[in-house]
Short mmCIF file of C-alpha atoms in Angstrom, two decimals:
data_model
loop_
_atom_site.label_atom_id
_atom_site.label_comp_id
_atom_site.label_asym_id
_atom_site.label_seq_id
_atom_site.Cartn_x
_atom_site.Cartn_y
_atom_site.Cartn_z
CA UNK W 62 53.27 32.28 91.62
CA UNK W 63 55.16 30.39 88.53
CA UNK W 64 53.14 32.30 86.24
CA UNK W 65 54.31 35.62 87.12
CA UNK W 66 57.68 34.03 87.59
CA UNK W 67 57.82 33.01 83.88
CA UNK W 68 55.64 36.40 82.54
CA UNK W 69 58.61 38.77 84.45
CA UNK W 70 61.04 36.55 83.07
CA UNK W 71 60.01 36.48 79.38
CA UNK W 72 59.39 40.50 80.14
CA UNK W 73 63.41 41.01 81.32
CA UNK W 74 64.03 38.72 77.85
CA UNK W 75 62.09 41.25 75.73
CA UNK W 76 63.54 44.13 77.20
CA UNK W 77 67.18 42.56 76.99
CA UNK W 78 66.64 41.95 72.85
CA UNK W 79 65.53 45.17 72.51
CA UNK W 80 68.75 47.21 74.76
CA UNK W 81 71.19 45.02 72.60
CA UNK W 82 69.45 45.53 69.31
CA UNK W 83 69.26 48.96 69.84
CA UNK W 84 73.27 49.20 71.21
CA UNK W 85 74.18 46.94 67.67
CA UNK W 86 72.24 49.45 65.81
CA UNK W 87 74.01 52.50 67.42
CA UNK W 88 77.06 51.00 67.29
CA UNK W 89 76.25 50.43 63.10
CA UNK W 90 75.89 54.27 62.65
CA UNK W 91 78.75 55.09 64.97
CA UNK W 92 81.15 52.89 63.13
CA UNK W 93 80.80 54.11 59.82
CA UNK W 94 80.60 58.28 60.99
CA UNK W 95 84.00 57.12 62.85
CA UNK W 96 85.29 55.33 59.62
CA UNK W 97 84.95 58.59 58.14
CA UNK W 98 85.94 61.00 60.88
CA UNK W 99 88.93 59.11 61.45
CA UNK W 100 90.45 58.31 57.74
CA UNK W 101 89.09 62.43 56.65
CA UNK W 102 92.24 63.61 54.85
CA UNK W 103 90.65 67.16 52.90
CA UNK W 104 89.47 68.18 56.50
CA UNK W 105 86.17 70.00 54.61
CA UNK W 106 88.09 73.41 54.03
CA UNK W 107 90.25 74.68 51.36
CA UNK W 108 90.33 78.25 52.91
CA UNK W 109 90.46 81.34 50.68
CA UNK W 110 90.32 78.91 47.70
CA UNK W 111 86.72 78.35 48.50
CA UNK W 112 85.28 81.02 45.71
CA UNK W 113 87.53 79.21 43.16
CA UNK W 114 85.22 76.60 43.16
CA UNK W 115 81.57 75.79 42.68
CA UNK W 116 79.59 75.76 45.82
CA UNK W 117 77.94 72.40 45.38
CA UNK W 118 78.86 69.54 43.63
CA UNK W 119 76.10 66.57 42.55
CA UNK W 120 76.54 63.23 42.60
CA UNK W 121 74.10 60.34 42.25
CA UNK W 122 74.55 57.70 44.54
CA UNK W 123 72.76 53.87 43.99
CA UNK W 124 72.74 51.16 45.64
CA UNK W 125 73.99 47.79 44.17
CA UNK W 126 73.25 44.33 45.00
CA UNK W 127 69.57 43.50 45.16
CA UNK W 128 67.64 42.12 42.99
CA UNK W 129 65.41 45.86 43.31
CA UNK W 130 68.30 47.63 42.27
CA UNK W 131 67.98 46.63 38.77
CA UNK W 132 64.71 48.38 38.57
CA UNK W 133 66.10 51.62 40.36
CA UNK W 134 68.22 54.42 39.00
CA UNK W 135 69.59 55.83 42.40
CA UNK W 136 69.04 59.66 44.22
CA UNK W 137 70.84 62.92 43.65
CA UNK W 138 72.71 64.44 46.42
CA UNK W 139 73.95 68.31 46.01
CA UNK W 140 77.43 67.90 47.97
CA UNK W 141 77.64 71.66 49.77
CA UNK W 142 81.34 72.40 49.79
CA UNK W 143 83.11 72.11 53.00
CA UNK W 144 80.10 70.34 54.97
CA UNK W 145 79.81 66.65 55.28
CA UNK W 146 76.50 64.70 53.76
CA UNK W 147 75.01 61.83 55.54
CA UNK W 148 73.45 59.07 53.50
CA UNK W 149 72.06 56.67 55.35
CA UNK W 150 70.86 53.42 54.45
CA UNK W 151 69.82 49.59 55.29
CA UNK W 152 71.88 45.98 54.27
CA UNK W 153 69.09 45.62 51.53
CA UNK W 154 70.59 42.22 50.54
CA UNK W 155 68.83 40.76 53.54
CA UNK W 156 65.51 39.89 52.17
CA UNK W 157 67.59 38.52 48.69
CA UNK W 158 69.84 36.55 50.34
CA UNK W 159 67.62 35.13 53.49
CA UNK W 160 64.86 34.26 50.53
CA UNK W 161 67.67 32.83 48.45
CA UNK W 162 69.05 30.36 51.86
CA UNK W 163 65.31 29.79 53.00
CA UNK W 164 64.22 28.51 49.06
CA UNK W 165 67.74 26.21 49.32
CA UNK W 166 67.36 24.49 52.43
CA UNK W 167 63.84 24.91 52.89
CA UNK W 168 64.23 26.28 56.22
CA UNK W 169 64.19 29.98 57.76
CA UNK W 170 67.74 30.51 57.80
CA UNK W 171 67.94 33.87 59.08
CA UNK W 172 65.12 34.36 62.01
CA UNK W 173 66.09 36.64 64.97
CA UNK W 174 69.96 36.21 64.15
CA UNK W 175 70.19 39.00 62.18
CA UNK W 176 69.15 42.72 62.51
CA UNK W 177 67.34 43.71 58.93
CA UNK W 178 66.82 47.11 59.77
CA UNK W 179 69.99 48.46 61.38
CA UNK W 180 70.97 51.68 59.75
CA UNK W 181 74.15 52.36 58.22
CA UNK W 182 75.57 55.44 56.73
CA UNK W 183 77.86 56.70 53.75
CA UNK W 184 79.52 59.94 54.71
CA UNK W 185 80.58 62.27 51.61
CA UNK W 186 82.43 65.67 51.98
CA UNK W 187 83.05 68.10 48.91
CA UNK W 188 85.64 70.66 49.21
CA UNK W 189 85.93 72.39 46.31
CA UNK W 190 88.28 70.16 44.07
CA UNK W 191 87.75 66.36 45.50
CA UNK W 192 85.05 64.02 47.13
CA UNK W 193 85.76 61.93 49.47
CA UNK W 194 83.43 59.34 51.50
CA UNK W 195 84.08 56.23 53.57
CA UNK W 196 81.55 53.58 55.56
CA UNK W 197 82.58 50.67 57.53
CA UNK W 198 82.22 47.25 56.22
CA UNK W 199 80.56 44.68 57.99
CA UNK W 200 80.85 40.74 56.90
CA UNK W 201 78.26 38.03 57.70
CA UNK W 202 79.44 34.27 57.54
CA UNK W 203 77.49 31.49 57.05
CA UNK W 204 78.28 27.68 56.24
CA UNK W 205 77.32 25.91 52.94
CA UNK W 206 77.78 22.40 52.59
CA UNK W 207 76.05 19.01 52.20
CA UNK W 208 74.85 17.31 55.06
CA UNK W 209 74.56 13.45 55.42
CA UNK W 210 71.45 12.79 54.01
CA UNK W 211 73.22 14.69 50.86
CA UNK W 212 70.80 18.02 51.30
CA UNK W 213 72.33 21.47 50.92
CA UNK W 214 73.21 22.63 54.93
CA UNK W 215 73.34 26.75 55.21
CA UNK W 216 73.36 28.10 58.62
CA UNK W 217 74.51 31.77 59.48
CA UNK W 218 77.51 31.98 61.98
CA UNK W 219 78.46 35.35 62.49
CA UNK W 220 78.55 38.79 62.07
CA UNK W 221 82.11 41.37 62.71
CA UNK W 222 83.19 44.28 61.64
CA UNK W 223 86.02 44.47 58.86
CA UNK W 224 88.12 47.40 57.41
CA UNK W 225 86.98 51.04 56.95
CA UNK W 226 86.51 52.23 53.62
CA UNK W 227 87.51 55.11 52.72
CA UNK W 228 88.05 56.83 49.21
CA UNK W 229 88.63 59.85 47.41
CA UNK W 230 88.26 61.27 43.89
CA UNK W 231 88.71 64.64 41.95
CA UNK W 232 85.31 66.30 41.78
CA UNK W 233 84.89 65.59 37.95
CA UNK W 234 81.28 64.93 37.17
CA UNK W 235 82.15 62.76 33.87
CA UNK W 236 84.99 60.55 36.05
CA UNK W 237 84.05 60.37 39.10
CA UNK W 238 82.99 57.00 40.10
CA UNK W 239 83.89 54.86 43.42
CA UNK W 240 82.25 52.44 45.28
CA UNK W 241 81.60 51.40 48.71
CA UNK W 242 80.76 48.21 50.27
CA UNK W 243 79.29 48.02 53.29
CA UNK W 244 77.88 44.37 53.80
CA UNK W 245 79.72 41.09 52.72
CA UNK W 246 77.83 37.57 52.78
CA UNK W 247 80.24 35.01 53.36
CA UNK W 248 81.08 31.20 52.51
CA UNK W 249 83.06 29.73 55.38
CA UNK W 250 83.21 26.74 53.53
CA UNK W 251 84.09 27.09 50.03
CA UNK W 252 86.19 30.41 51.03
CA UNK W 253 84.24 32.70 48.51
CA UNK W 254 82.44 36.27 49.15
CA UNK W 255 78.35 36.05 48.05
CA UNK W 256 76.22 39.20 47.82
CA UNK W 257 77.21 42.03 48.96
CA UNK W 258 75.69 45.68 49.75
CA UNK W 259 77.82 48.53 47.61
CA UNK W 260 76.34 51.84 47.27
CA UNK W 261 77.85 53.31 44.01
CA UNK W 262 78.65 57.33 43.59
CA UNK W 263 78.56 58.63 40.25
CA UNK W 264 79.24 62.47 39.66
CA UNK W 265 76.55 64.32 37.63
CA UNK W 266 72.76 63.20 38.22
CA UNK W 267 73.25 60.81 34.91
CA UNK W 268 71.31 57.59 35.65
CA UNK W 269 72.44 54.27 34.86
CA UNK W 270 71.00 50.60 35.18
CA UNK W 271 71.71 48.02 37.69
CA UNK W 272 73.77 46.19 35.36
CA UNK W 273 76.64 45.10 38.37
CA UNK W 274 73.49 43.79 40.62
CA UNK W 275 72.61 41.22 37.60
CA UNK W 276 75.92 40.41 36.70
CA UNK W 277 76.82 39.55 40.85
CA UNK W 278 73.66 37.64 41.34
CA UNK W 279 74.10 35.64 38.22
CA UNK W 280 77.45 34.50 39.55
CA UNK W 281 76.64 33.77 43.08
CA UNK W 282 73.52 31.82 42.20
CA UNK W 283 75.54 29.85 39.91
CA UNK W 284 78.13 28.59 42.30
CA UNK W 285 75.36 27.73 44.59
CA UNK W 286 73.08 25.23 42.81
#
């Protein structure tokens, strides 16, 4: 009958979302362990060096560039010399920037077009006398722009994968500071980058405010309105 027609159909729909959302979300935590696999230049050994060194190394690692963050101090990660730590986290600046678009136009803006829970992942490695880390980064575009009746028009258009980012730094715990951004929101139309995800890695477990999240908001907003 036309009713099972259209239940099987919608049931091959639902299982079709979820096989690609789960392939995007795979392919999210592949692409940032292959960032780092591929651009690894200390190789996680230093050979009979090793006892020269400490054994672990700490770093605190925080996430910038939602509005949260500025009420959050980060978490400290013991580095083990020679073996590679997995951080993994979310594009946090989802809910921020979807709120800040939906409040705008005074529409849903986001929906189904984007995945907020796909997990991505900062890979650190410690060898004795350097850290080094990478993560892809990933860059959503969306229009901004007033439409005929003079109302502000935001739509998203895309999502692709950019550069790999990859850094590394002498294992100093008062230096040590890099940063790695992993999600860029994007203005098609006035050419300029909005939030962005970063997660920040300090050496030592000092902790420090969100002063960067405030400072990018602030800026963004005010180019918007």
């Amino acid at each position: 009958s036309s009713s099972e027609v259209t239940s099987n159909s919608a049931k091959n729909l639902l299982i079709a979302v979820f096989v690609l959302s789960l392939l995007f979300c795979v392919g999210a935590y592949k692409s940032d362990i292959q960032c780092f696999n591929d651009k690894n230049s200390i190789g996680g050994k230093v050979g009979s060096q090793t006892t020269k060194y400490n054994t672990t190394f700490p770093v605190r690692i925080k996430h910038e560039g939602s509005i949260s963050d500025l009420w959050k101090t980060g978490d400290v990660y013991n580095l083990v010399i020679d073996q590679v730590t997995y951080v993994n986290t979310t594009a946090q600046t989802f809910n921020t920037m979807c709120g800040i678009l939906t409040a705008i136009t005074s529409k849903d803006q986001c929906g189904d077009k984007l995945d907020k829970s796909q997990p991505r992942t900062l890979a650190l490695l410690y060898n004795g006398t350097h850290v080094c880390g990478g993560m892809k980064e990933a860059q959503i575009t969306f229009t901004g722009q007033m439409d005929n009746d003079g109302e502000k028009k935001m739509e998203i258009e895309d999502l692709k994968w950019k550069e790999c980012n990859y850094q590394c730094a002498e294992a100093n715990e008062d230096t040590l500071e890099f940063s790695f951004t992993y999600l860029s929101w994007f203005d098609s139309v006035n050419n300029k980058v909005g939030l962005q995800d970063i997660l920040v890695v300090r050496g030592g477990a000092t902790a420090q405010l969100g002063c960067l999240t405030f400072i990018m908001l602030f800026a963004w907003i005010s180019r918007m309105v």
